[in-house]
PDB file of C-alpha atoms in Angstrom:
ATOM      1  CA  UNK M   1      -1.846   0.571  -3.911  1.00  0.00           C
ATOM      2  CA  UNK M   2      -3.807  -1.568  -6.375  1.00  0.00           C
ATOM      3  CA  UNK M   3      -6.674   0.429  -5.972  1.00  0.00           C
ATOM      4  CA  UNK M   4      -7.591   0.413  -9.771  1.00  0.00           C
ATOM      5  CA  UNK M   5      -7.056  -3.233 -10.119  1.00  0.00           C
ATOM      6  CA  UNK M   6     -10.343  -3.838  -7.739  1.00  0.00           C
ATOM      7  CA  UNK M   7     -12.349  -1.427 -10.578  1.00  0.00           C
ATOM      8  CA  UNK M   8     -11.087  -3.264 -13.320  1.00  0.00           C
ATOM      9  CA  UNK M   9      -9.765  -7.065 -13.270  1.00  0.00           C
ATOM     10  CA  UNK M  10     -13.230  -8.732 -13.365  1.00  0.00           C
ATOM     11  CA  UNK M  11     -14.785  -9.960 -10.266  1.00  0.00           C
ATOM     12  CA  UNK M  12     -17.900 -11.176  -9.224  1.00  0.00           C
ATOM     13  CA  UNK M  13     -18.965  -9.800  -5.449  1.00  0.00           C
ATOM     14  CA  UNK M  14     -21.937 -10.534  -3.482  1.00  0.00           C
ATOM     15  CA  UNK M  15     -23.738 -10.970  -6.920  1.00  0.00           C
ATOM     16  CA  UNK M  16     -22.375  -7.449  -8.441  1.00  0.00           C
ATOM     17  CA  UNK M  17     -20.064  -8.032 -11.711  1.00  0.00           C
ATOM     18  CA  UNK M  18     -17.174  -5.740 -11.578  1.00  0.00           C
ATOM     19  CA  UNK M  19     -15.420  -4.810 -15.139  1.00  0.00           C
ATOM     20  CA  UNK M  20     -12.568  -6.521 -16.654  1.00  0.00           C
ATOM     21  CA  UNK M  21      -9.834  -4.681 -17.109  1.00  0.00           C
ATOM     22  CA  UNK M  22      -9.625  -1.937 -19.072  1.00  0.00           C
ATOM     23  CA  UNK M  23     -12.893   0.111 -17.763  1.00  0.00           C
ATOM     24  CA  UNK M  24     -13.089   3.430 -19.338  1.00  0.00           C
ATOM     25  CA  UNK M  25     -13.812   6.669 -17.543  1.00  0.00           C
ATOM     26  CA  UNK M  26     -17.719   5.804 -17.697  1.00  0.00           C
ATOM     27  CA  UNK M  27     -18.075   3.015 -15.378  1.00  0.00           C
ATOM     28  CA  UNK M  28     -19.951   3.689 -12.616  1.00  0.00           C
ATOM     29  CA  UNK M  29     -18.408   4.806  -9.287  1.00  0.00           C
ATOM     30  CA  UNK M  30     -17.425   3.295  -6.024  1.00  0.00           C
ATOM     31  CA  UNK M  31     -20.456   2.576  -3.987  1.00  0.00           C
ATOM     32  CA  UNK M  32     -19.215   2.817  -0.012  1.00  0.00           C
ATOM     33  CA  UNK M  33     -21.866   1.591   2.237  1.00  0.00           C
ATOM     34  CA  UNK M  34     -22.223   4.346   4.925  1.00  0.00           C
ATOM     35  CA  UNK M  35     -22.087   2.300   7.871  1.00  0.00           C
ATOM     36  CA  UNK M  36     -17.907   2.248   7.215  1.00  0.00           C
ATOM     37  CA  UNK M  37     -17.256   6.032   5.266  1.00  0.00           C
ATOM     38  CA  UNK M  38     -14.882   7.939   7.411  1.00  0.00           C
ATOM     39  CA  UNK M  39     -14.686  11.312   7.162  1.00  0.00           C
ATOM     40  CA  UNK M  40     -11.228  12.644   5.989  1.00  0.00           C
ATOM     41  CA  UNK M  41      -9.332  15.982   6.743  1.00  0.00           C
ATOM     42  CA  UNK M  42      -8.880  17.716   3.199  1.00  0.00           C
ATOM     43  CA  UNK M  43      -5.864  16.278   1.642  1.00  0.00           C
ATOM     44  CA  UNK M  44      -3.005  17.674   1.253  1.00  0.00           C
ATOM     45  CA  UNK M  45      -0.784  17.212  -2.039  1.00  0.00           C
ATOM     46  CA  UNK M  46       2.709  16.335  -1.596  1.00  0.00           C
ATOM     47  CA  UNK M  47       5.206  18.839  -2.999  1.00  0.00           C
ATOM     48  CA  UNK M  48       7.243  17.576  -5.135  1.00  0.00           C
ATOM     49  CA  UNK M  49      10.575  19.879  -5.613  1.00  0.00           C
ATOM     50  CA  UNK M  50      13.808  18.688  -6.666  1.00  0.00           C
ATOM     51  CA  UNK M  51      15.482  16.665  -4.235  1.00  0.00           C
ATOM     52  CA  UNK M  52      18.301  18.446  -2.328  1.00  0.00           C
ATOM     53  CA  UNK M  53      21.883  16.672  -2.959  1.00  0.00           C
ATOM     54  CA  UNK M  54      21.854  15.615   0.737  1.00  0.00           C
ATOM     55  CA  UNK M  55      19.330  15.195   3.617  1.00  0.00           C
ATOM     56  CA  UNK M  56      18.457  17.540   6.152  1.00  0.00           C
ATOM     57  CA  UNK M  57      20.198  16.099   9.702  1.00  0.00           C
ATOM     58  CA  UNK M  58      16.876  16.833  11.588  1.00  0.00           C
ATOM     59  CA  UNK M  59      14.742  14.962   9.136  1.00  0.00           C
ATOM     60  CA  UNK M  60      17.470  12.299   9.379  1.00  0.00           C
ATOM     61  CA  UNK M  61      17.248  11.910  13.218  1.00  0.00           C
ATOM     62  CA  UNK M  62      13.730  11.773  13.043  1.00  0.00           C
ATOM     63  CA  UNK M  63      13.945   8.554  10.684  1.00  0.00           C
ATOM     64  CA  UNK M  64      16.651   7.388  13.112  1.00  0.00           C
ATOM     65  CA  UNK M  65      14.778   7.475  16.267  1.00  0.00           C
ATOM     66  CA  UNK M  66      12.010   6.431  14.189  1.00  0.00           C
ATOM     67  CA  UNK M  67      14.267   3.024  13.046  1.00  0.00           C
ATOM     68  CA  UNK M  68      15.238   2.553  16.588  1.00  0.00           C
ATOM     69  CA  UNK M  69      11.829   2.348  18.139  1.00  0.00           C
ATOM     70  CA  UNK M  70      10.694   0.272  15.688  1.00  0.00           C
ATOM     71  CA  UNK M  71      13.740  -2.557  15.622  1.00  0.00           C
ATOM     72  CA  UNK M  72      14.396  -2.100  19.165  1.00  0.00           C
ATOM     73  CA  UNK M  73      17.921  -0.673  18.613  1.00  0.00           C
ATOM     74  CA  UNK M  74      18.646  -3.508  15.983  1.00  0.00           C
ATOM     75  CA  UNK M  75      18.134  -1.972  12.404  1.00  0.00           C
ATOM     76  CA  UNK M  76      19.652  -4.087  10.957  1.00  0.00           C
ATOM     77  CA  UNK M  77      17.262  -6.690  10.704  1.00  0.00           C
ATOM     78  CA  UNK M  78      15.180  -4.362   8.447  1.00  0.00           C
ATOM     79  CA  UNK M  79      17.187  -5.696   5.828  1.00  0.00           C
ATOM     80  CA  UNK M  80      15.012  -9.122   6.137  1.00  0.00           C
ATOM     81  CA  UNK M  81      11.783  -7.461   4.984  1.00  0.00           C
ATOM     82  CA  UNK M  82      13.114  -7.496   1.388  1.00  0.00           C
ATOM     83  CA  UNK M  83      11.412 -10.587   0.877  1.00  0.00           C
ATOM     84  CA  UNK M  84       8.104 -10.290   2.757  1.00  0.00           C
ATOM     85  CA  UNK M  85       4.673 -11.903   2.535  1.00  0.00           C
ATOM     86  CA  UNK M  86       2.088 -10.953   4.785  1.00  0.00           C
ATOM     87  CA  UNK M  87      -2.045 -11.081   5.473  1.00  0.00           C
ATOM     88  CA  UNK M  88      -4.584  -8.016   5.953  1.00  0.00           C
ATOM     89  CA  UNK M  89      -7.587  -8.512   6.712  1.00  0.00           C
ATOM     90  CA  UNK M  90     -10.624  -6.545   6.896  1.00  0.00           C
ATOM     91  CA  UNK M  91     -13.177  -4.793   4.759  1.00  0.00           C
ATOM     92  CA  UNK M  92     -12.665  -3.033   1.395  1.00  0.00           C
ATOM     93  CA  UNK M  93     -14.523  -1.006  -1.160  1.00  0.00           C
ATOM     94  CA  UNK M  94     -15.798  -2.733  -4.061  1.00  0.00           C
ATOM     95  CA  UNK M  95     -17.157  -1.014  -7.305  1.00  0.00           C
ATOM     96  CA  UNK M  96     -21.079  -1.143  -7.033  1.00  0.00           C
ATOM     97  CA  UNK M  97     -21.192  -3.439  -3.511  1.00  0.00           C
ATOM     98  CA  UNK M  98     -19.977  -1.163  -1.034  1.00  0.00           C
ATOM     99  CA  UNK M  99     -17.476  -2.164   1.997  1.00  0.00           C
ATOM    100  CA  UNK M 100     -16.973  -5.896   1.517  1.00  0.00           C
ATOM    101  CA  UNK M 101     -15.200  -8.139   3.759  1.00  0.00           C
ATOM    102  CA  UNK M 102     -11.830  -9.038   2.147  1.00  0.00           C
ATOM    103  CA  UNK M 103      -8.433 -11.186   3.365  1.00  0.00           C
ATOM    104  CA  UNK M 104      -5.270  -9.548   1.340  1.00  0.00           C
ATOM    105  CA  UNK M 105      -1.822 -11.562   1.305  1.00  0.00           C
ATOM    106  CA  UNK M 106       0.622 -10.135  -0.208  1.00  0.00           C
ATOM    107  CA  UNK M 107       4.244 -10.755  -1.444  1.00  0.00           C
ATOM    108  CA  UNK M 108       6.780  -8.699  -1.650  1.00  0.00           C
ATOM    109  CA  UNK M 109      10.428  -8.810  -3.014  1.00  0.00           C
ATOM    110  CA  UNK M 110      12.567  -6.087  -3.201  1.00  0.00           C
ATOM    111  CA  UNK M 111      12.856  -3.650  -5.294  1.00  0.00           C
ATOM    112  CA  UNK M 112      10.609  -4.551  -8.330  1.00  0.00           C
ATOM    113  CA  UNK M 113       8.230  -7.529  -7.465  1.00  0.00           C
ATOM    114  CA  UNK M 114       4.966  -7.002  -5.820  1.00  0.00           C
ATOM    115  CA  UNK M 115       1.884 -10.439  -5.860  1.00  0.00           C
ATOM    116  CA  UNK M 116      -1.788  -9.729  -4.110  1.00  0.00           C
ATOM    117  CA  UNK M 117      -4.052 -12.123  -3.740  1.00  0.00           C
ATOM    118  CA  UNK M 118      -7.457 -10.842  -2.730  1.00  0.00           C
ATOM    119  CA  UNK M 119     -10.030 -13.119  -1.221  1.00  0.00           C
ATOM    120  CA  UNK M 120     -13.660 -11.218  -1.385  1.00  0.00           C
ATOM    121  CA  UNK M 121     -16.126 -13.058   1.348  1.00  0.00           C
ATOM    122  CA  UNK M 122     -19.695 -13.621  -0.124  1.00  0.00           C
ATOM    123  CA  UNK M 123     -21.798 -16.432  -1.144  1.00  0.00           C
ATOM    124  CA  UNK M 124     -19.060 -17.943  -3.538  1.00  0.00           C
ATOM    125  CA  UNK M 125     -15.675 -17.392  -2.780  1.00  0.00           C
ATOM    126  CA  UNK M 126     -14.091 -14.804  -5.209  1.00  0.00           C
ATOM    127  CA  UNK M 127     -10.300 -14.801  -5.839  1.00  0.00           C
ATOM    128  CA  UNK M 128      -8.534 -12.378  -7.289  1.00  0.00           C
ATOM    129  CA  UNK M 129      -4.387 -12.605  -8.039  1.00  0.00           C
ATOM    130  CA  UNK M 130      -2.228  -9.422  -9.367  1.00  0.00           C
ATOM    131  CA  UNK M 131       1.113  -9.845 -10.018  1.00  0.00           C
ATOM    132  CA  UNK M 132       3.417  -6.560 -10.678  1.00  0.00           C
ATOM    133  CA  UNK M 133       7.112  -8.062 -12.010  1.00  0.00           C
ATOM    134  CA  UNK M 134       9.179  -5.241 -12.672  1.00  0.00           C
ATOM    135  CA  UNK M 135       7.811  -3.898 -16.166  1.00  0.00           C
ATOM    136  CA  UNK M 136       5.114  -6.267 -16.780  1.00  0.00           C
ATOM    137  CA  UNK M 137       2.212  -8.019 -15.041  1.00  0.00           C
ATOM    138  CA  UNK M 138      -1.057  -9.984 -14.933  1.00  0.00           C
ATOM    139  CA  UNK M 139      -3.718 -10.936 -13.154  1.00  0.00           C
ATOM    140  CA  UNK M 140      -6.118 -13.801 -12.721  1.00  0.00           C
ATOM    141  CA  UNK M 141      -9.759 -14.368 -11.198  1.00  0.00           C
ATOM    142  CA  UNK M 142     -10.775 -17.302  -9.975  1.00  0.00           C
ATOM    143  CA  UNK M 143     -15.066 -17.764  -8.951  1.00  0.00           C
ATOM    144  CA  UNK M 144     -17.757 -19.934  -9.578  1.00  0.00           C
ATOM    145  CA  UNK M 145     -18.700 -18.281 -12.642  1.00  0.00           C
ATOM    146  CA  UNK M 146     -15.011 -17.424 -14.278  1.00  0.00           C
ATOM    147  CA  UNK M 147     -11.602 -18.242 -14.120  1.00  0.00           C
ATOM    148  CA  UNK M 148      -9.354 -16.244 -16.427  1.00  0.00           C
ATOM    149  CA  UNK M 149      -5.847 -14.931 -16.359  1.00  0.00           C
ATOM    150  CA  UNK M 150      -4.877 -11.696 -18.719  1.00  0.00           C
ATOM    151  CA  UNK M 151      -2.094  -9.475 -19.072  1.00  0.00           C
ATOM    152  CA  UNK M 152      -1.735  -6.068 -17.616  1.00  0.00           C
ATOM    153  CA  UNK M 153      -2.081  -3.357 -20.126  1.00  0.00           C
ATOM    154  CA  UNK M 154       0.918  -1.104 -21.006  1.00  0.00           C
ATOM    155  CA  UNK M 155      -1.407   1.837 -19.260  1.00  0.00           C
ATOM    156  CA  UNK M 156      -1.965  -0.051 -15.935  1.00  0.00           C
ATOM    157  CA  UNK M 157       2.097  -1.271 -15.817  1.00  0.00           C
ATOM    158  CA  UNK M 158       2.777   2.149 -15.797  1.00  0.00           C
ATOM    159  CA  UNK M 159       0.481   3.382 -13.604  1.00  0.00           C
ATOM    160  CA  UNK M 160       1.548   0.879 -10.983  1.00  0.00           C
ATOM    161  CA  UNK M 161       5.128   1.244 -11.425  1.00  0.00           C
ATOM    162  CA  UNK M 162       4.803   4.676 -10.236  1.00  0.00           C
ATOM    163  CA  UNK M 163       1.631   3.726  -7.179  1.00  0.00           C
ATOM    164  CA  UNK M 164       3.970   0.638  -5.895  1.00  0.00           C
ATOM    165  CA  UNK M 165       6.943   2.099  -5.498  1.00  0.00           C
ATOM    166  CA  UNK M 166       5.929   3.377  -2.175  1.00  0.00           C
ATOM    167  CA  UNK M 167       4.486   0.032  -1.387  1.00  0.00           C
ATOM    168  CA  UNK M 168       7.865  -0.142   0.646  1.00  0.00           C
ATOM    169  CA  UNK M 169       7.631   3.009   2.733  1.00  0.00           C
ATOM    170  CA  UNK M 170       5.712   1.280   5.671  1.00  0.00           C
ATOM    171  CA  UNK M 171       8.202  -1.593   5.804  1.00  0.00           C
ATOM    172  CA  UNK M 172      10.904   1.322   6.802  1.00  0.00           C
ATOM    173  CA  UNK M 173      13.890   0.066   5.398  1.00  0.00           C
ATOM    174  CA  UNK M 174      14.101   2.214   2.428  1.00  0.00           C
ATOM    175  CA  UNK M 175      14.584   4.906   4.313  1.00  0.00           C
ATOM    176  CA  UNK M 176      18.088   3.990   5.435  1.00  0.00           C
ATOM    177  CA  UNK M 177      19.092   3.288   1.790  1.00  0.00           C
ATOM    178  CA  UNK M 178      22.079   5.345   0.803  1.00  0.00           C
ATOM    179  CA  UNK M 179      20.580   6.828  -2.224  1.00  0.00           C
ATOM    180  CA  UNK M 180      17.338   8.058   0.074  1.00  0.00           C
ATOM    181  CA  UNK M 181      17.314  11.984   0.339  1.00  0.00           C
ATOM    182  CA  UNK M 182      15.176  13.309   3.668  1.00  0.00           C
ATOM    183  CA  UNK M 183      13.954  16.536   4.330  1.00  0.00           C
ATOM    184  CA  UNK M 184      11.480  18.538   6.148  1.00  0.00           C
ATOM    185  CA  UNK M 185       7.643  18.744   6.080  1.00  0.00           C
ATOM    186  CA  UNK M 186       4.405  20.058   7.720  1.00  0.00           C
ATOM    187  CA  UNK M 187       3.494  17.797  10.571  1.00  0.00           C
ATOM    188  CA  UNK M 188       0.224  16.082  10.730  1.00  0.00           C
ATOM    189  CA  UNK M 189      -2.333  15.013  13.609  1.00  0.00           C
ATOM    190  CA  UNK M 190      -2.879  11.255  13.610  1.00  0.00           C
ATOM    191  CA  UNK M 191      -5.535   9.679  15.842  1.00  0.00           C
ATOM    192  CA  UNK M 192      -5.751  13.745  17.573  1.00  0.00           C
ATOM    193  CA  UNK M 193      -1.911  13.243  18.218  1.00  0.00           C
ATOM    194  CA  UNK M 194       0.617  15.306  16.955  1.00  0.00           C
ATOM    195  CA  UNK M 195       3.018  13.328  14.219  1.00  0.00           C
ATOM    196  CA  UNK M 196       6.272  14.462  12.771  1.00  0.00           C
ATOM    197  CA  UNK M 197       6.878  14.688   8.941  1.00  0.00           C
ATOM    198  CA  UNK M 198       9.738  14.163   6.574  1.00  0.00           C
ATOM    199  CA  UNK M 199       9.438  14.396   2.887  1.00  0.00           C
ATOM    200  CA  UNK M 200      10.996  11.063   1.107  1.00  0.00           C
ATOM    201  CA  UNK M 201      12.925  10.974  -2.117  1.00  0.00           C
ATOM    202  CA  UNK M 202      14.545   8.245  -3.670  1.00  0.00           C
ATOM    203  CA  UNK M 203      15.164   7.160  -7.416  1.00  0.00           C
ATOM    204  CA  UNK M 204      12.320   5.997  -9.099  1.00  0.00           C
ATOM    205  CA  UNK M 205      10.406   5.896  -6.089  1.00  0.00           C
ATOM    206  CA  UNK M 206       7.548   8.096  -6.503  1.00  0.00           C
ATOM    207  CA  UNK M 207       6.567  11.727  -4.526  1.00  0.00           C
ATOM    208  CA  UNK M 208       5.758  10.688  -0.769  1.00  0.00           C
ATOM    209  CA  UNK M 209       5.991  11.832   2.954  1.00  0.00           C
ATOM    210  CA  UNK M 210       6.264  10.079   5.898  1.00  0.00           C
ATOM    211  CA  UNK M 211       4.965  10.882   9.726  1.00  0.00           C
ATOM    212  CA  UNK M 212       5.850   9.102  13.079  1.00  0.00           C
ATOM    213  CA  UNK M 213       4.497  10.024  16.120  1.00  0.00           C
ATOM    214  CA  UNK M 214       6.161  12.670  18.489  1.00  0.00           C
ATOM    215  CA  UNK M 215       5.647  10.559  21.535  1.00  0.00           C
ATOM    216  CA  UNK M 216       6.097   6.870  20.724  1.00  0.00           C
ATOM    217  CA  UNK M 217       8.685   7.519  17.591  1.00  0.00           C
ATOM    218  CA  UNK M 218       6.655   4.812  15.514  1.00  0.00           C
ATOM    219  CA  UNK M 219       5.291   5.268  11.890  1.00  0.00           C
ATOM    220  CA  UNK M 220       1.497   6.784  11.609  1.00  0.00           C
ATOM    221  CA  UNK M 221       1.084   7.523   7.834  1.00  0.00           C
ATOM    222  CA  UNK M 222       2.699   7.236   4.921  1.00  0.00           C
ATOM    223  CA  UNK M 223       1.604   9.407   1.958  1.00  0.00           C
ATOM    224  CA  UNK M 224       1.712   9.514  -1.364  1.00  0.00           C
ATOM    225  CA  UNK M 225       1.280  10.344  -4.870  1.00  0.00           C
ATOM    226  CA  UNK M 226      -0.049   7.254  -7.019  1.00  0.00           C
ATOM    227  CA  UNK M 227      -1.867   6.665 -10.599  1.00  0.00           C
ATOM    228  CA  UNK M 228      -4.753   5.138 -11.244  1.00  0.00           C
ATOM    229  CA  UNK M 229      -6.076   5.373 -14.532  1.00  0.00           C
ATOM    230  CA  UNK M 230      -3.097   7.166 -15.771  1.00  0.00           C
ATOM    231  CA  UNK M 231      -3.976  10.335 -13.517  1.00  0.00           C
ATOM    232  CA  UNK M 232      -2.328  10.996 -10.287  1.00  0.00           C
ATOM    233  CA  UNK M 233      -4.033  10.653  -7.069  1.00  0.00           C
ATOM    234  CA  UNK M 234      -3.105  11.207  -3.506  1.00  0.00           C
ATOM    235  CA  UNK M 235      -3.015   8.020  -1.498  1.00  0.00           C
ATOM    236  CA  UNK M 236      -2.836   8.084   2.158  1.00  0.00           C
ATOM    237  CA  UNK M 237      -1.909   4.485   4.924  1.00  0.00           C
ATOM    238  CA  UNK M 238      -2.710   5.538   8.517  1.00  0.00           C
ATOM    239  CA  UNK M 239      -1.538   2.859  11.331  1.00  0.00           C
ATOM    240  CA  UNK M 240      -4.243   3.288  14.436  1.00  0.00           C
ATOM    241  CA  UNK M 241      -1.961   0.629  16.081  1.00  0.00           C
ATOM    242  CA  UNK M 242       1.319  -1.505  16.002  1.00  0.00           C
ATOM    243  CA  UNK M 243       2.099  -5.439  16.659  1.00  0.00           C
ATOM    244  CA  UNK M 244       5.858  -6.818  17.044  1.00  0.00           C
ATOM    245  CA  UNK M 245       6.713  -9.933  15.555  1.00  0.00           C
ATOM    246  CA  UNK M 246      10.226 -11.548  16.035  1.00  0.00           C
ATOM    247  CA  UNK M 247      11.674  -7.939  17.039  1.00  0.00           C
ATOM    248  CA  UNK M 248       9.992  -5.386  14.781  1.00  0.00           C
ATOM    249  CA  UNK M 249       7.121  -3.785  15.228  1.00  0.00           C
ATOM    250  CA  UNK M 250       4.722  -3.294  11.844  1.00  0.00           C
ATOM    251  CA  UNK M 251       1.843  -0.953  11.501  1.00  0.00           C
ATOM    252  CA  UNK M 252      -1.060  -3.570  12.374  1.00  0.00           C
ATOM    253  CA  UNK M 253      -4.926  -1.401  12.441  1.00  0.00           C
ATOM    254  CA  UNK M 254      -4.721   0.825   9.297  1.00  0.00           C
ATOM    255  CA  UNK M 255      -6.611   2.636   6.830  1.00  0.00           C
ATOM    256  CA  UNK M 256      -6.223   3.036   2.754  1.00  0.00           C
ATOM    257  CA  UNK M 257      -7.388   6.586   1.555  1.00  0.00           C
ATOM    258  CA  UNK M 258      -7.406   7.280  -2.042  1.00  0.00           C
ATOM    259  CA  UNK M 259      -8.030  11.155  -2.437  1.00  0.00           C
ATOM    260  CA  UNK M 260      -9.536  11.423   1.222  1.00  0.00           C
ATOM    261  CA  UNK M 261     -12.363   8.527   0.465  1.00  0.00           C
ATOM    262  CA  UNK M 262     -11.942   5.047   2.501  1.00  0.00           C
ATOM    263  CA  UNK M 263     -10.047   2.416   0.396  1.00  0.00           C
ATOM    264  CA  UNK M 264      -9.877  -0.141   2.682  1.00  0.00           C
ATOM    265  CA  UNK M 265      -9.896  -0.913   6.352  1.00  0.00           C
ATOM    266  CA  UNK M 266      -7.890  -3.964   8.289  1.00  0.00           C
ATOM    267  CA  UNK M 267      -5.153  -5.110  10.613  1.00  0.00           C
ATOM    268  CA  UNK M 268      -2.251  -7.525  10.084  1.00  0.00           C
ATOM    269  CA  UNK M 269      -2.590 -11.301  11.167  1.00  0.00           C
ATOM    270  CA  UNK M 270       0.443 -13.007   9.873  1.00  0.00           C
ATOM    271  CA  UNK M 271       4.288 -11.750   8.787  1.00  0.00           C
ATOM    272  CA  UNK M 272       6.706 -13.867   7.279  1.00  0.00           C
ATOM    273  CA  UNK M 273      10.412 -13.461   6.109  1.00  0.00           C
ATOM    274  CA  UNK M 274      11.544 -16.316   4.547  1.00  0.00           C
ATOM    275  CA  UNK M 275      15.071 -15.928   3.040  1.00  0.00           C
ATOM    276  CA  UNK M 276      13.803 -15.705  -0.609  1.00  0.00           C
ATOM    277  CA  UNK M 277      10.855 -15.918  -2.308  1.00  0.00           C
ATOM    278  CA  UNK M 278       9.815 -18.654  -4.865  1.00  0.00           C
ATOM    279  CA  UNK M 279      10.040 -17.520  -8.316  1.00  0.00           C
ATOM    280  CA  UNK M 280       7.322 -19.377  -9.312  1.00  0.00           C
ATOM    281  CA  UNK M 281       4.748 -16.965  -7.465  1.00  0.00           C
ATOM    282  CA  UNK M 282       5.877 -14.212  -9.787  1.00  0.00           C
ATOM    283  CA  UNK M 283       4.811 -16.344 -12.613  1.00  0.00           C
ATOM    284  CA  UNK M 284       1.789 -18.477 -11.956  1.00  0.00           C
ATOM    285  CA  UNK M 285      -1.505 -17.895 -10.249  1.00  0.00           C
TER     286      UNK M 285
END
């Protein structure tokens, strides 16, 4: 997600000026240095459909085994990832400086509230806050040459309302929400193994599938349909790898595909699951 934030908000990286938001369709494109492009199988769009009015009990026992392997036999303390932050870090694409090395922590609480803070290595320290509060947001950049805050435009709300709302679908938990619908789809080869697929719907959640791995049972990719610059894209997180922390076991090595080209490529450091989050990060930089 995010993906058209890094485009747009206004930050300086290894002496390249990105945009402020608001580009227009003319900016020039993503520069990826070479050294870090990974070639991508041709994507497949997700098929939307109408959701049926109850899931399908094979899709549903793949989500179950999938819940078990990952908590252990304790799903139940899924619930405690409703209020999440966590760290990322690796390397990212930035508009017009290729793959730059970049630390993301982000904090999540459910359903509606989403902060990133992006730190963008170089000579001076760039940082770069979005915050996504249920139908409104800003974002602020902080760098030896600027520090400004501005409001979201009404275009970019929308477009991440629709690109966040499968923020969640790694954290697994939404898929044992009552209102969740599962159902079948084509499998998928992750890392040359085989991965089962099941298609996800859910209210206001937007078009996505899910795969977990025949052998281990744990989450490979999650994929989607998000918006950037109000036109829909297909957005793709692969896990390579998975770390447990206090009895769950997250994706940790992953990659961020937006139409097949590399987004961004890391592994977790840090999880935390504090009982609520501080309202205050929701409102100031």
């Amino acid at each position: 997600m995010w993906h058209r934030l890094f485009w747009c908000v206004g930050v300086a990286v290894a002496g390249v000026v990105v945009a402020a938001a608001g580009c227009s369709e003319t900016q020039r494109p993503i520069v990826a240095a070479k050294a870090y492009q990974v070639e991508s199988d041709k994507v497949q769009l997700i098929a939307k459909g109408t959701a049926p009015t109850q899931s399908d009990p094979a899709s549903r026992a793949v989500v179950d085994a999938a819940i078990k392997a990952h908590t252990n036999g304790k799903p139940e303390i899924l619930q405690k990832l409703k209020a999440i932050t966590f760290t990322k870090v690796g390397r990212g694409i930035t508009r017009g400086a290729g793959m730059v090395d970049q630390t993301w922590v982000e904090t999540l609480e459910w359903p509606g509230r989403v902060r990133l803070q992006m730190s963008f290595a170089g000579p001076d320290l760039q940082v770069v806050t979005a915050v996504f509060d249920r139908d409104g947001g800003w974002t602020h950049v902080q760098s030896p040459a600027v520090t400004a805050r501005k409001p979201m435009t009404a275009d970019v709300v929308k477009d991440i309302q629709i690109d966040a709302s499968a923020e969640w679908l790694w954290l697994l938990f939404p898929l044992v929400e009552p209102d969740t619908v599962l159902g079948p789809a084509p499998d998928v080869t992750v890392g040359e193994k085989p991965a089962t697929t099941v298609q996800v719907w859910k209210p206001g959640m937007t078009a996505a599938t899910v795969s977990f791995d025949k052998e281990s049972k744990l989450l490979v990719k999650v994929t989607y349909e998000g918006r950037e610059t109000q036109k829909p894209v297909t957005k793709e997180l692969t896990f390579f790898s998975h770390k447990e922390i206090d009895g769950i076991k997250y994706g940790d090595a992953s990659q961020l595909k937006t139409d097949g080209t590399l987004f961004f490529d890391g592994h977790l450091t840090r999880v935390e699951t504090p009982p609520s989050i501080d309202p205050k990060l929701f409102k100031d930089p």
